[in-house]
mmCIF file of C-alpha atoms and ligand atoms in Angstrom:
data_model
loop_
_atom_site.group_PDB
_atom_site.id
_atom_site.type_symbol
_atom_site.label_atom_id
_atom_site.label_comp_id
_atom_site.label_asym_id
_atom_site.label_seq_id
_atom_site.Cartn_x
_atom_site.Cartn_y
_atom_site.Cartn_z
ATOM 1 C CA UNK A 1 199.736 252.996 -99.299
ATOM 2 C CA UNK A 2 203.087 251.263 -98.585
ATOM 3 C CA UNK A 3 202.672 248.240 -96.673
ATOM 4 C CA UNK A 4 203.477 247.888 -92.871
ATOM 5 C CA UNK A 5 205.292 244.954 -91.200
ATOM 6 C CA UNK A 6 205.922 245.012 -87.601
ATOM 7 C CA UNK A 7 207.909 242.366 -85.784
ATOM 8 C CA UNK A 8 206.331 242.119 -82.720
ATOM 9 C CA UNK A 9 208.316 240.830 -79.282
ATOM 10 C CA UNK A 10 206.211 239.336 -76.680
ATOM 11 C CA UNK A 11 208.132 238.017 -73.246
ATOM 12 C CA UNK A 12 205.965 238.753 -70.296
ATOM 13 C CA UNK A 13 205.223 235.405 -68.589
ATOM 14 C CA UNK A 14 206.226 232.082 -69.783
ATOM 15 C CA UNK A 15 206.345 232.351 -73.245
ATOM 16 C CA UNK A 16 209.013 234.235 -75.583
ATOM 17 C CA UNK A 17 207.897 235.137 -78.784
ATOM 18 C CA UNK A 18 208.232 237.208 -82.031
ATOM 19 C CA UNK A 19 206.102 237.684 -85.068
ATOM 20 C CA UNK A 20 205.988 239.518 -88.267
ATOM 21 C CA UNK A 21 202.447 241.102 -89.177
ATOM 22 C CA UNK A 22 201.764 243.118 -92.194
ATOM 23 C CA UNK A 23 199.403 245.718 -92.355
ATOM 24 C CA UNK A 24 198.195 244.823 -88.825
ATOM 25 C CA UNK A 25 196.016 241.740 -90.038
ATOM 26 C CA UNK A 26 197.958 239.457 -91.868
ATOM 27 C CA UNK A 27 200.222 236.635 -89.894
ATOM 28 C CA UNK A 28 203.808 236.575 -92.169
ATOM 29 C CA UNK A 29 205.532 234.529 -89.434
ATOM 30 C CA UNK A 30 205.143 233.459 -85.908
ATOM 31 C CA UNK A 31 207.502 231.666 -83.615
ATOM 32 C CA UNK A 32 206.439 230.917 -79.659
ATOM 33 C CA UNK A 33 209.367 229.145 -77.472
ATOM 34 C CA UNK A 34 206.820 227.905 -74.468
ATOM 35 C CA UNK A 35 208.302 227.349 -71.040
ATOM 36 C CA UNK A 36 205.401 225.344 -69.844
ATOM 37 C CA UNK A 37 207.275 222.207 -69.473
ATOM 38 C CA UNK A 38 209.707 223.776 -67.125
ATOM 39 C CA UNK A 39 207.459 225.521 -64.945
ATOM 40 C CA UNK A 40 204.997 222.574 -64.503
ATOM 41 C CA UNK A 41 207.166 221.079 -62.068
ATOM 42 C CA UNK A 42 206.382 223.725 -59.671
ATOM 43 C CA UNK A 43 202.711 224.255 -59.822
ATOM 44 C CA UNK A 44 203.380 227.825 -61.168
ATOM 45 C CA UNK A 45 205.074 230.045 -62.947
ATOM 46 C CA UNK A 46 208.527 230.893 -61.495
ATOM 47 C CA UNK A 47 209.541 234.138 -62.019
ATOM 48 C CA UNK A 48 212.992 233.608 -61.414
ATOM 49 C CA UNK A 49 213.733 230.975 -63.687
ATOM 50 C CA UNK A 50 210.961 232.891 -66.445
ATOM 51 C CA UNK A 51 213.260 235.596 -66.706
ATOM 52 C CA UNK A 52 216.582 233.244 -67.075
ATOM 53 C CA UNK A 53 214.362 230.996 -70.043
ATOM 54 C CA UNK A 54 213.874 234.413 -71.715
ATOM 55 C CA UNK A 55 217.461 235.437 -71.985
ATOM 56 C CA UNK A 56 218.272 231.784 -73.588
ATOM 57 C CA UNK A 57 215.509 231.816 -75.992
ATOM 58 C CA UNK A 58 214.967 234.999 -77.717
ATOM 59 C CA UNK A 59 217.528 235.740 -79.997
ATOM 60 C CA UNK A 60 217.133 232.409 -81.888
ATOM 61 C CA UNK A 61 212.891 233.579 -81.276
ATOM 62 C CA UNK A 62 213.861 236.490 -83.281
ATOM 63 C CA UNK A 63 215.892 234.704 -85.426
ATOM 64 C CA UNK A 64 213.557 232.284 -86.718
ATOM 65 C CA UNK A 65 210.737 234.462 -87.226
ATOM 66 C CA UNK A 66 212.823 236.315 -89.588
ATOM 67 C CA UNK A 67 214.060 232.541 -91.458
ATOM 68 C CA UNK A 68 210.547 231.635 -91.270
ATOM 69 C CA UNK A 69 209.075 235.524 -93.047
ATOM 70 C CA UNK A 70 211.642 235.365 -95.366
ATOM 71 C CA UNK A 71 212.333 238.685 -94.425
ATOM 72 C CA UNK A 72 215.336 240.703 -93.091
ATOM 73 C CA UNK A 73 215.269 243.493 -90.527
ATOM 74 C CA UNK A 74 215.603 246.041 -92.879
ATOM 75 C CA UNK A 75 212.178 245.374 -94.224
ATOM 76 C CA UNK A 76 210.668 245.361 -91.102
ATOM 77 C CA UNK A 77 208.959 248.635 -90.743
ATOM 78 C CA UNK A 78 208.954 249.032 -87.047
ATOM 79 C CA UNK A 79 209.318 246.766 -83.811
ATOM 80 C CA UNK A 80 206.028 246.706 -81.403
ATOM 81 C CA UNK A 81 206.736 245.208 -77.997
ATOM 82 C CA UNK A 82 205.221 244.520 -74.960
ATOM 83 C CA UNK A 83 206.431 246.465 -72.319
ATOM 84 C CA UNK A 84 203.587 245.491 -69.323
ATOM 85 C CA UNK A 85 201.921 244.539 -67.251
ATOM 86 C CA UNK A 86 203.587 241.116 -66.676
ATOM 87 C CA UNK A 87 206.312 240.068 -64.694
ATOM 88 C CA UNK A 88 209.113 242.349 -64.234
ATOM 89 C CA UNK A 89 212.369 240.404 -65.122
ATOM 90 C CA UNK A 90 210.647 238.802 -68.231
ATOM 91 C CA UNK A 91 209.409 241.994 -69.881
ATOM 92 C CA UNK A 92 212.379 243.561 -69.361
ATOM 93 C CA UNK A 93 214.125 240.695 -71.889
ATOM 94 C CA UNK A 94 211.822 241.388 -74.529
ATOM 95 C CA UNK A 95 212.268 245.218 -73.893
ATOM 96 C CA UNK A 96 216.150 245.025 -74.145
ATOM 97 C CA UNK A 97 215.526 242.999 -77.395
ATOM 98 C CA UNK A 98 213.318 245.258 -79.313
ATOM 99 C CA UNK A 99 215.143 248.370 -77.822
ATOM 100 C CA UNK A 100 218.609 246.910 -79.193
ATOM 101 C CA UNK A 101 217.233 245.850 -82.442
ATOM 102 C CA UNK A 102 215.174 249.785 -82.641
ATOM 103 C CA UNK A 103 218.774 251.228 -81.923
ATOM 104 C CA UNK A 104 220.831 248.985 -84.289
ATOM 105 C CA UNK A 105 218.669 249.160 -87.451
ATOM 106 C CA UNK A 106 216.632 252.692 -86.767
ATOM 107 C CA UNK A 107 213.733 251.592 -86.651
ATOM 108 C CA UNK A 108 210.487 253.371 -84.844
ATOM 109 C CA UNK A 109 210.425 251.618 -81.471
ATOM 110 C CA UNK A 110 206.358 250.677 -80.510
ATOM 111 C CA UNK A 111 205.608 250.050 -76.482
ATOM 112 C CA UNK A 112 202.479 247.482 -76.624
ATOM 113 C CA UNK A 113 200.225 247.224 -73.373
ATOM 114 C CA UNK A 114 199.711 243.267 -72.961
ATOM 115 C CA UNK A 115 196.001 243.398 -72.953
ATOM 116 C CA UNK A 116 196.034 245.641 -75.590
ATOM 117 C CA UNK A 117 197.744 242.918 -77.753
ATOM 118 C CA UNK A 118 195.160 240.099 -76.692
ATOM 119 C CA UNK A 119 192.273 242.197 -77.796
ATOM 120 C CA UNK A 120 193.655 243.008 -81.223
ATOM 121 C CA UNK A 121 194.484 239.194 -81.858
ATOM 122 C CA UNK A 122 191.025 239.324 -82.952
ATOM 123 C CA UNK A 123 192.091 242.045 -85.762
ATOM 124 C CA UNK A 124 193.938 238.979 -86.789
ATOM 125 C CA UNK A 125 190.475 237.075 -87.574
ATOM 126 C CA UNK A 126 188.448 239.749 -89.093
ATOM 127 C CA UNK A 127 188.784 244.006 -88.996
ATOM 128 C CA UNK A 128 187.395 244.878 -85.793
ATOM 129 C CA UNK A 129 184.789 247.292 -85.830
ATOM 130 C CA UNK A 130 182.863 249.900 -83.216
ATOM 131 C CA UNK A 131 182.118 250.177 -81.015
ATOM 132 C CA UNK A 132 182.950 246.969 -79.476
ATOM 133 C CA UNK A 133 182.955 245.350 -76.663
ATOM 134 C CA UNK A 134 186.050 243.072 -75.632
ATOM 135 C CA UNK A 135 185.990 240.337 -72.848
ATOM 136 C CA UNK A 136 189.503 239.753 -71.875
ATOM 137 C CA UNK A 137 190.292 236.539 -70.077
ATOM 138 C CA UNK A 138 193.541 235.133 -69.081
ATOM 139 C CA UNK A 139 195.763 233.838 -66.621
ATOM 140 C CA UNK A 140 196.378 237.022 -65.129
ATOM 141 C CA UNK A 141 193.203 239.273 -66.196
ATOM 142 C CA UNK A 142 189.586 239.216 -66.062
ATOM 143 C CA UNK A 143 188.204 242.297 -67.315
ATOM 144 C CA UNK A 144 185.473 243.725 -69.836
ATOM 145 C CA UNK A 145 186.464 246.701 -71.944
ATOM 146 C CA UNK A 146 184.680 248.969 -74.424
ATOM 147 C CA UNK A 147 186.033 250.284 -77.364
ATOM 148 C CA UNK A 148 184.560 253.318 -79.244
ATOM 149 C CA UNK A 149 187.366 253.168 -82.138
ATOM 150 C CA UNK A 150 190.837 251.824 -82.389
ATOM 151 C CA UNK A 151 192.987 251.984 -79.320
ATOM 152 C CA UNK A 152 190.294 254.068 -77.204
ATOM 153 C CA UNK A 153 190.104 251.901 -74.542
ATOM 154 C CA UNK A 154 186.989 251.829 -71.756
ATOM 155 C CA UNK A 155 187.173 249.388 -68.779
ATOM 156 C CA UNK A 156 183.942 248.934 -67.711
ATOM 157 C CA UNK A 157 184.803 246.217 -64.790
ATOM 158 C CA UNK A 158 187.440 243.887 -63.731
ATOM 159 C CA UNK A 159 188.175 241.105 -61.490
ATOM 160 C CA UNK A 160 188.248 242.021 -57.867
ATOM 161 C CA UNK A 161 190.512 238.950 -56.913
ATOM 162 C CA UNK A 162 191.958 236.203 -58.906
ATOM 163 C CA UNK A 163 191.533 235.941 -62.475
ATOM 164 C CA UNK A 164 189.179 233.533 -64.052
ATOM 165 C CA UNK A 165 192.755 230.782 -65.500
ATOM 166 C CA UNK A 166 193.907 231.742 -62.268
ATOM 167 C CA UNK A 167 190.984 229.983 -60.732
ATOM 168 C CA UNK A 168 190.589 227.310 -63.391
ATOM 169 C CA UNK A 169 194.272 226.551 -62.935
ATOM 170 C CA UNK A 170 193.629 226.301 -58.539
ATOM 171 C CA UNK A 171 190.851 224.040 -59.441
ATOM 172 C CA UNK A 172 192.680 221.896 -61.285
ATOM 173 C CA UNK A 173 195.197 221.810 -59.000
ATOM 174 C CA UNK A 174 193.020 220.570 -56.037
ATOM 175 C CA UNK A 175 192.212 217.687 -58.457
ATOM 176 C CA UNK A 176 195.941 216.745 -59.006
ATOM 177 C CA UNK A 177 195.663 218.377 -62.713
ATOM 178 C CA UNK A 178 199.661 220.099 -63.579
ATOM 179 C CA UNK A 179 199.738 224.088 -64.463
ATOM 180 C CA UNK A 180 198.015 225.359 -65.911
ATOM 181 C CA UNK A 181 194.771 223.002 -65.695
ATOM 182 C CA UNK A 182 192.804 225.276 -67.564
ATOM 183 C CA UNK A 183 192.722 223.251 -70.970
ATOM 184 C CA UNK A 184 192.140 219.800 -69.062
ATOM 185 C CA UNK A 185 189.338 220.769 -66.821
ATOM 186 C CA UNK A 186 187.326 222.611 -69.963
ATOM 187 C CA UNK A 187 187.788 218.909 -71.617
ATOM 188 C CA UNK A 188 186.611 217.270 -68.639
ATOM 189 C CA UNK A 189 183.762 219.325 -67.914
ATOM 190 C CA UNK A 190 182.832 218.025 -71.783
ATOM 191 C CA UNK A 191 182.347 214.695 -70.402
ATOM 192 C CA UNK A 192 181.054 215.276 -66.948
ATOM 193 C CA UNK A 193 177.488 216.055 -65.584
ATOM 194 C CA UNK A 194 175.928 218.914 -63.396
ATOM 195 C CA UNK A 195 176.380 216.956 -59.697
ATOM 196 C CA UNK A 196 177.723 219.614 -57.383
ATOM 197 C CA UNK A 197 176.115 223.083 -56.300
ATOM 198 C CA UNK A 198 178.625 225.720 -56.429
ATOM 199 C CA UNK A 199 177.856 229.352 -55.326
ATOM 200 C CA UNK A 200 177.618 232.100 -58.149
ATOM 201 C CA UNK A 201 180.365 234.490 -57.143
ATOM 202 C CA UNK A 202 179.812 238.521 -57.302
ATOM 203 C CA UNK A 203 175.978 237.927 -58.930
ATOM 204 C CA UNK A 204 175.026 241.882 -58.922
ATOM 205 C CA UNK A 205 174.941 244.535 -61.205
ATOM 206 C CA UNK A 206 178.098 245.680 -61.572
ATOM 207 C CA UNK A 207 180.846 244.641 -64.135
ATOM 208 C CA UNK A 208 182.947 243.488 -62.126
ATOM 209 C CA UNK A 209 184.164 239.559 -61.258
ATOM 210 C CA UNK A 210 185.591 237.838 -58.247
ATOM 211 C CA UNK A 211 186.538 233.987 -58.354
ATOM 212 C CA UNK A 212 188.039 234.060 -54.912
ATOM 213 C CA UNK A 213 185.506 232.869 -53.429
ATOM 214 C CA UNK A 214 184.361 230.177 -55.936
ATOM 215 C CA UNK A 215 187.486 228.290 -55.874
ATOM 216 C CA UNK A 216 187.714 228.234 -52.197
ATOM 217 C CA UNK A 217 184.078 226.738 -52.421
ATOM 218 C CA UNK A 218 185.339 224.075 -54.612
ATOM 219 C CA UNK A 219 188.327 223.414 -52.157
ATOM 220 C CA UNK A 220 185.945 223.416 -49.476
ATOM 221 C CA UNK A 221 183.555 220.881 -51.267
ATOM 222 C CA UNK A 222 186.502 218.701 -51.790
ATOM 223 C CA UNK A 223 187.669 218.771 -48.351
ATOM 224 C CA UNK A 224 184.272 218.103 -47.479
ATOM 225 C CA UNK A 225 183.638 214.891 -50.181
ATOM 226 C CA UNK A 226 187.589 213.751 -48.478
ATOM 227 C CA UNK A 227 186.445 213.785 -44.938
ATOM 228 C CA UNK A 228 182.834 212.115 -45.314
ATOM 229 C CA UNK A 229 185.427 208.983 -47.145
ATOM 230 C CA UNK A 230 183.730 210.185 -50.783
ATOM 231 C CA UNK A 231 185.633 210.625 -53.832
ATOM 232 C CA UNK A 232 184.943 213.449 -55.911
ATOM 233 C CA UNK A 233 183.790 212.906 -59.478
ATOM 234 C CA UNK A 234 186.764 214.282 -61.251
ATOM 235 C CA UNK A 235 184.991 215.667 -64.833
ATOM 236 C CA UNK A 236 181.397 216.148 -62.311
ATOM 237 C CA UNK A 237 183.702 218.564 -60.634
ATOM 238 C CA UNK A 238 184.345 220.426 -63.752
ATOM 239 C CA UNK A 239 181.418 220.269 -65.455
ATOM 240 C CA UNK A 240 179.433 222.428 -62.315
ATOM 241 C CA UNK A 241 182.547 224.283 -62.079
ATOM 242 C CA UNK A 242 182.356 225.260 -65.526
ATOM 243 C CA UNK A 243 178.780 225.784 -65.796
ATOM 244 C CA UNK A 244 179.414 228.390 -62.606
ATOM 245 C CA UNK A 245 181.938 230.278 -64.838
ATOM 246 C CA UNK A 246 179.724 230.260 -67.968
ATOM 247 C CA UNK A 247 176.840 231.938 -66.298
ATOM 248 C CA UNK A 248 178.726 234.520 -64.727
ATOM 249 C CA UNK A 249 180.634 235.624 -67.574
ATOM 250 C CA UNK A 250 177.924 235.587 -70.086
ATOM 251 C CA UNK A 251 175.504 237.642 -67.426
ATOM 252 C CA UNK A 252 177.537 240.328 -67.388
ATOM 253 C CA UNK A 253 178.459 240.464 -71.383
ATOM 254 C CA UNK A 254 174.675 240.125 -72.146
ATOM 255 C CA UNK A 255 173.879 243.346 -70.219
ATOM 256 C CA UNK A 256 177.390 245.253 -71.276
ATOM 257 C CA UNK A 257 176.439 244.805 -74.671
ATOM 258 C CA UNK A 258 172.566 245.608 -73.844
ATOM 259 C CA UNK A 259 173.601 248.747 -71.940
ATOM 260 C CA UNK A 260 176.494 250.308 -74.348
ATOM 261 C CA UNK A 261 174.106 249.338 -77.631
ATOM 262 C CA UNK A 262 177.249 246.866 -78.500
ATOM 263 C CA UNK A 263 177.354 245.707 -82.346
ATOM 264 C CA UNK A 264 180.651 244.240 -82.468
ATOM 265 C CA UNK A 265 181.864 241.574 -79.217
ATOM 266 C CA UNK A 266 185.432 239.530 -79.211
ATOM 267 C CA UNK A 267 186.777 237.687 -76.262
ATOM 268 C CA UNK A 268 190.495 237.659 -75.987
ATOM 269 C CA UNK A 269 193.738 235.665 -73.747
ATOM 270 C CA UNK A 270 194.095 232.206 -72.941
ATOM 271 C CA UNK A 271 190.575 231.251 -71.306
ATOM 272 C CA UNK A 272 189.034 232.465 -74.810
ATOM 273 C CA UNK A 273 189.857 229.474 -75.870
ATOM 274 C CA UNK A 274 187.746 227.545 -73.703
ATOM 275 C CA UNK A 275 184.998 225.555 -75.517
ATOM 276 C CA UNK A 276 182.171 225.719 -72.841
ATOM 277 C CA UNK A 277 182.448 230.079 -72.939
ATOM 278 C CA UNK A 278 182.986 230.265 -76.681
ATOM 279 C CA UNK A 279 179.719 228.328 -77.086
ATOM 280 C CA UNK A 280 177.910 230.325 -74.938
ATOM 281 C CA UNK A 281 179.032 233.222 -76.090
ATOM 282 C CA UNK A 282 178.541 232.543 -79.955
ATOM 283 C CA UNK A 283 174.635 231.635 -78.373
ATOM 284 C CA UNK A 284 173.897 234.772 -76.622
ATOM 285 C CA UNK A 285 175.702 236.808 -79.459
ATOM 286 C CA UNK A 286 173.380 235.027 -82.022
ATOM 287 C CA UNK A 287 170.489 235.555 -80.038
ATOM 288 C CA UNK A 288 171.585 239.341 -79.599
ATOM 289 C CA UNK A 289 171.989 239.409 -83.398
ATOM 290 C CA UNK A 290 175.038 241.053 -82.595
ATOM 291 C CA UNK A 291 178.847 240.631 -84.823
ATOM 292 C CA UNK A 292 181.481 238.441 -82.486
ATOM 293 C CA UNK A 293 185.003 237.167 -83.398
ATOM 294 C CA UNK A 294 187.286 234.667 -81.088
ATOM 295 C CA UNK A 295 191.414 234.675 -81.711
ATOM 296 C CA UNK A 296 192.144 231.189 -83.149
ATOM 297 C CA UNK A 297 193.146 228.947 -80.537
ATOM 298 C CA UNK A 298 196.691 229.732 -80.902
ATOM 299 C CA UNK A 299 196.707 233.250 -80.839
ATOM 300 C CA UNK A 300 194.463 232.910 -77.002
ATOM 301 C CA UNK A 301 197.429 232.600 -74.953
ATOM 302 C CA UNK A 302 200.332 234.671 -75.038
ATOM 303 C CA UNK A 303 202.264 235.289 -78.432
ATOM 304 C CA UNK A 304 203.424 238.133 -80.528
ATOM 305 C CA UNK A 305 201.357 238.053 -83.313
ATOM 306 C CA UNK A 306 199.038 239.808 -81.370
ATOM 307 C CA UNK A 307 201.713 242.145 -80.158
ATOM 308 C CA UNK A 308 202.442 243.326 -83.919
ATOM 309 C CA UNK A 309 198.904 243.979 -84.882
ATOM 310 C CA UNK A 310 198.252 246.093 -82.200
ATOM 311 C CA UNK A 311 201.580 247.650 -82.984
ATOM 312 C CA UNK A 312 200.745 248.115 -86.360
ATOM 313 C CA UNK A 313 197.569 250.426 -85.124
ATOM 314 C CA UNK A 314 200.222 251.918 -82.398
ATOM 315 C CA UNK A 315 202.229 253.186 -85.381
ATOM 316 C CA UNK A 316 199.844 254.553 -86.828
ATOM 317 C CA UNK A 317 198.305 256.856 -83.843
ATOM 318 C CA UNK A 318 202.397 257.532 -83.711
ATOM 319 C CA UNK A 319 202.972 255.982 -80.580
ATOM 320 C CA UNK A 320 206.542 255.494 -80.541
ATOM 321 C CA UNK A 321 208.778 255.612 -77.734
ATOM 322 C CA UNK A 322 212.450 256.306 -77.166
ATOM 323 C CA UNK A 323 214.630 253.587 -76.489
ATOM 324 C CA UNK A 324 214.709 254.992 -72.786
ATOM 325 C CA UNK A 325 211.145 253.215 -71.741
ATOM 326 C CA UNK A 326 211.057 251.035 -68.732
ATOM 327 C CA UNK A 327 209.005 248.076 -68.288
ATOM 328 C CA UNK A 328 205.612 248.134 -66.189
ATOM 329 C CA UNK A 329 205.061 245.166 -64.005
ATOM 330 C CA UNK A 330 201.686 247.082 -63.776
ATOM 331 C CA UNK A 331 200.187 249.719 -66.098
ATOM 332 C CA UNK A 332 196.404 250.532 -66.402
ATOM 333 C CA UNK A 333 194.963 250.203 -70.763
ATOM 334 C CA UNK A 334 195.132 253.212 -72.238
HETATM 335 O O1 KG4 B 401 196.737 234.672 -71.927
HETATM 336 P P1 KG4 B 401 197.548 233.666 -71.200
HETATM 337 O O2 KG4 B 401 198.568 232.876 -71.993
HETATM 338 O O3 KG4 B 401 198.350 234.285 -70.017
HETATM 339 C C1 KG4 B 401 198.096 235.475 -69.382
HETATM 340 O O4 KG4 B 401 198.316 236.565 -69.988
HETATM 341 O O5 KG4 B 401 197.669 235.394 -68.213
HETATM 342 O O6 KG4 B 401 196.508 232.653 -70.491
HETATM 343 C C2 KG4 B 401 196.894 231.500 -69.798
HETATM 344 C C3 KG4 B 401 195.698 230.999 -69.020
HETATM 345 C C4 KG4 B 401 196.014 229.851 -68.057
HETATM 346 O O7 KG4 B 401 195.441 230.154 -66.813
HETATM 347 C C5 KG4 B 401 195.329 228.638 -68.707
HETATM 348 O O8 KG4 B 401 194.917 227.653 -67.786
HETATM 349 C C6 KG4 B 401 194.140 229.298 -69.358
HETATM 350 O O9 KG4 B 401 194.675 230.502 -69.908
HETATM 351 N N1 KG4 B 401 193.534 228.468 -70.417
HETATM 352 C C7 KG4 B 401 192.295 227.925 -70.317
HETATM 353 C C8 KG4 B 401 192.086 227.195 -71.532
HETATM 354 N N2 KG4 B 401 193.198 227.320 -72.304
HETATM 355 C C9 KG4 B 401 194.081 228.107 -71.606
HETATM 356 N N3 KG4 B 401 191.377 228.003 -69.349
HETATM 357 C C10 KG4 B 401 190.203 227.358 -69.540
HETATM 358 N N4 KG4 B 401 189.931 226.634 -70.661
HETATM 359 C C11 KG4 B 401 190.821 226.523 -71.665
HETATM 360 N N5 KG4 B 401 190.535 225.808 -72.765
HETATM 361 ZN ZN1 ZN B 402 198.373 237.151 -71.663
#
């Protein structure tokens, strides 16, 4: 069979990126323009100026992916891109990209969901196989999803609230940590100790999550250490606040993959690359005698490489849209 390289656009928070992936497994090129530094000063992602970073960056994105594959457009076989959920004015930038660069060289046009494209950076690792169970994890999702073959997509529960980098990022905010705090409090809670009793949010049966509540415990307990004229033990703080998360999380996969008779688990999006869940997860998938693959560290957060292998699977189910697509700020995985 002829091989398949899609270029792959991903713009739907802070990061603008595009990537060339042949045959839906092998990286030819990445390039990720990351507009952490900017948003930083703000505590947050600003949509505003997210959108505005986007429309600098992603032609010379584009451009240096293709400098960097060696390749020109005309070899690219088709263009995946993400077209939601995410923020509104950034996924449109990407959109307009791919759809001008579809239009312009004729090529088959491939709408990605985002979570879609997190889950198949682990197609990146190793060929998924079924069925399988994904744990996606990110800034803006929390949700576990069962897969019977490619692209058939099962959401067995989500987050009820706040996502779990959502809360990792709060946390580290109430400890003075910049956005996103995510990667600094999973180092601290490396060198910290088990000191402060947390609650264990949504502890039932269900699949589903909710960290609402746990990070207004930790604001409370910080509140609480302030007023008594205590000073909280930074990495103590994220050690129990990371054991909390842990537990949760790997309750719910343990019985997921017990109930559905799992034989192949991944964990996908930024907060896979936390070292305190991939260890605990590697454990009880061990112990389960069960298959597992994590995204390398750099494909966790947001980038297209992802985007273009799940394209490449896209293409093949001939998923391919007209250039008159709109962008979802919301869209459910299907
Ligand atoms: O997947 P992603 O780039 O964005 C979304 O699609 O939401 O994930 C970003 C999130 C941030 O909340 C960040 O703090 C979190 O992933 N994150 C981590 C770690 N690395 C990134 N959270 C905990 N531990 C980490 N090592
Ligand atoms: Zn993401």
């Amino acid at each position: 069979m002829k091989d398949i390289y899609i270029l792959g656009i991903e713009s739907s928070c802070d990061e603008t990126s595009c990537a060339i992936v042949k045959n839906g497994c092998e990286e030819i090129a990445t390039v990720i323009s990351s507009q952490i530094d900017i948003h930083k000063n703000y505590g947050g992602v600003v949509p505003e100026i997210a959108s505005r970073q986007h429309v600098k960056n992603v032609t010379m994105v584009i451009e240096e992916c293709l400098t960097k594959a060696n390749m020109k457009m005309e070899e690219v076989t088709a263009i995946a891109v993400t077209y939601g959920p995410g923020l509104i004015g950034s996924l449109l930038i990407g959109l307009e990209a791919a759809k001008t660069l579809a239009y312009l060289y004729k090529k088959p046009l491939i709408p990605v969901h985002h979570i879609a494209g997190h889950i198949y950076a682990n197609n990146l690792v190793k060929p998924m196989r079924f069925p399988l169970l994904a744990l996606v994890i990110s800034g803006g999702h929390t949700e576990l999803v069962y897969m019977e073959d490619h692209l058939k997509f099962e959401k067995l529960g989500g987050t009820l609230d706040d996502a779990v980098g959502e809360c990792y990022d709060k946390v580290a905010r109430v400890v003075g940590i910049p956005y996103p705090g995510g990667p600094a409090i999973d180092r601290m809670a490396e060198i910290g100790k088990h000191t402060y009793n947390l609650p264990i949010p949504l502890n039932d049966n269900s699949y589903n999550f909710s960290f609402s509540g746990l990070k207004s415990a930790v604001i409370n307990l910080c509140h609480n250490e302030e007023q008594r004229g205590k000073e909280i033990i930074k990495e103590d703080l994220a050690t129990s606040f990371q054991e909390v998360v842990v537990e949760i999380i790997s309750k719910k996969v343990e019985r997921a993959i017990k109930d559905k008779n799992i034989k192949y688990f991944i964990t996908a999006g930024g907060v896979a690359a936390n070292k305190g869940i991939r260890n605990e997860l590697t454990r009880l998938c061990e112990s389960a005698q069960i298959d597992y693959s994590f995204p390398a560290i750099k494909y966790c957060t947001d980038n297209a490489a992802m985007i273009a292998a799940a394209g490449y699977f896209y293409y093949l189910d001939n998923r391919i849209s007209t250039i008159e697509i709109n962008a979802k700020s919301s869209d459910i995985l299907k």
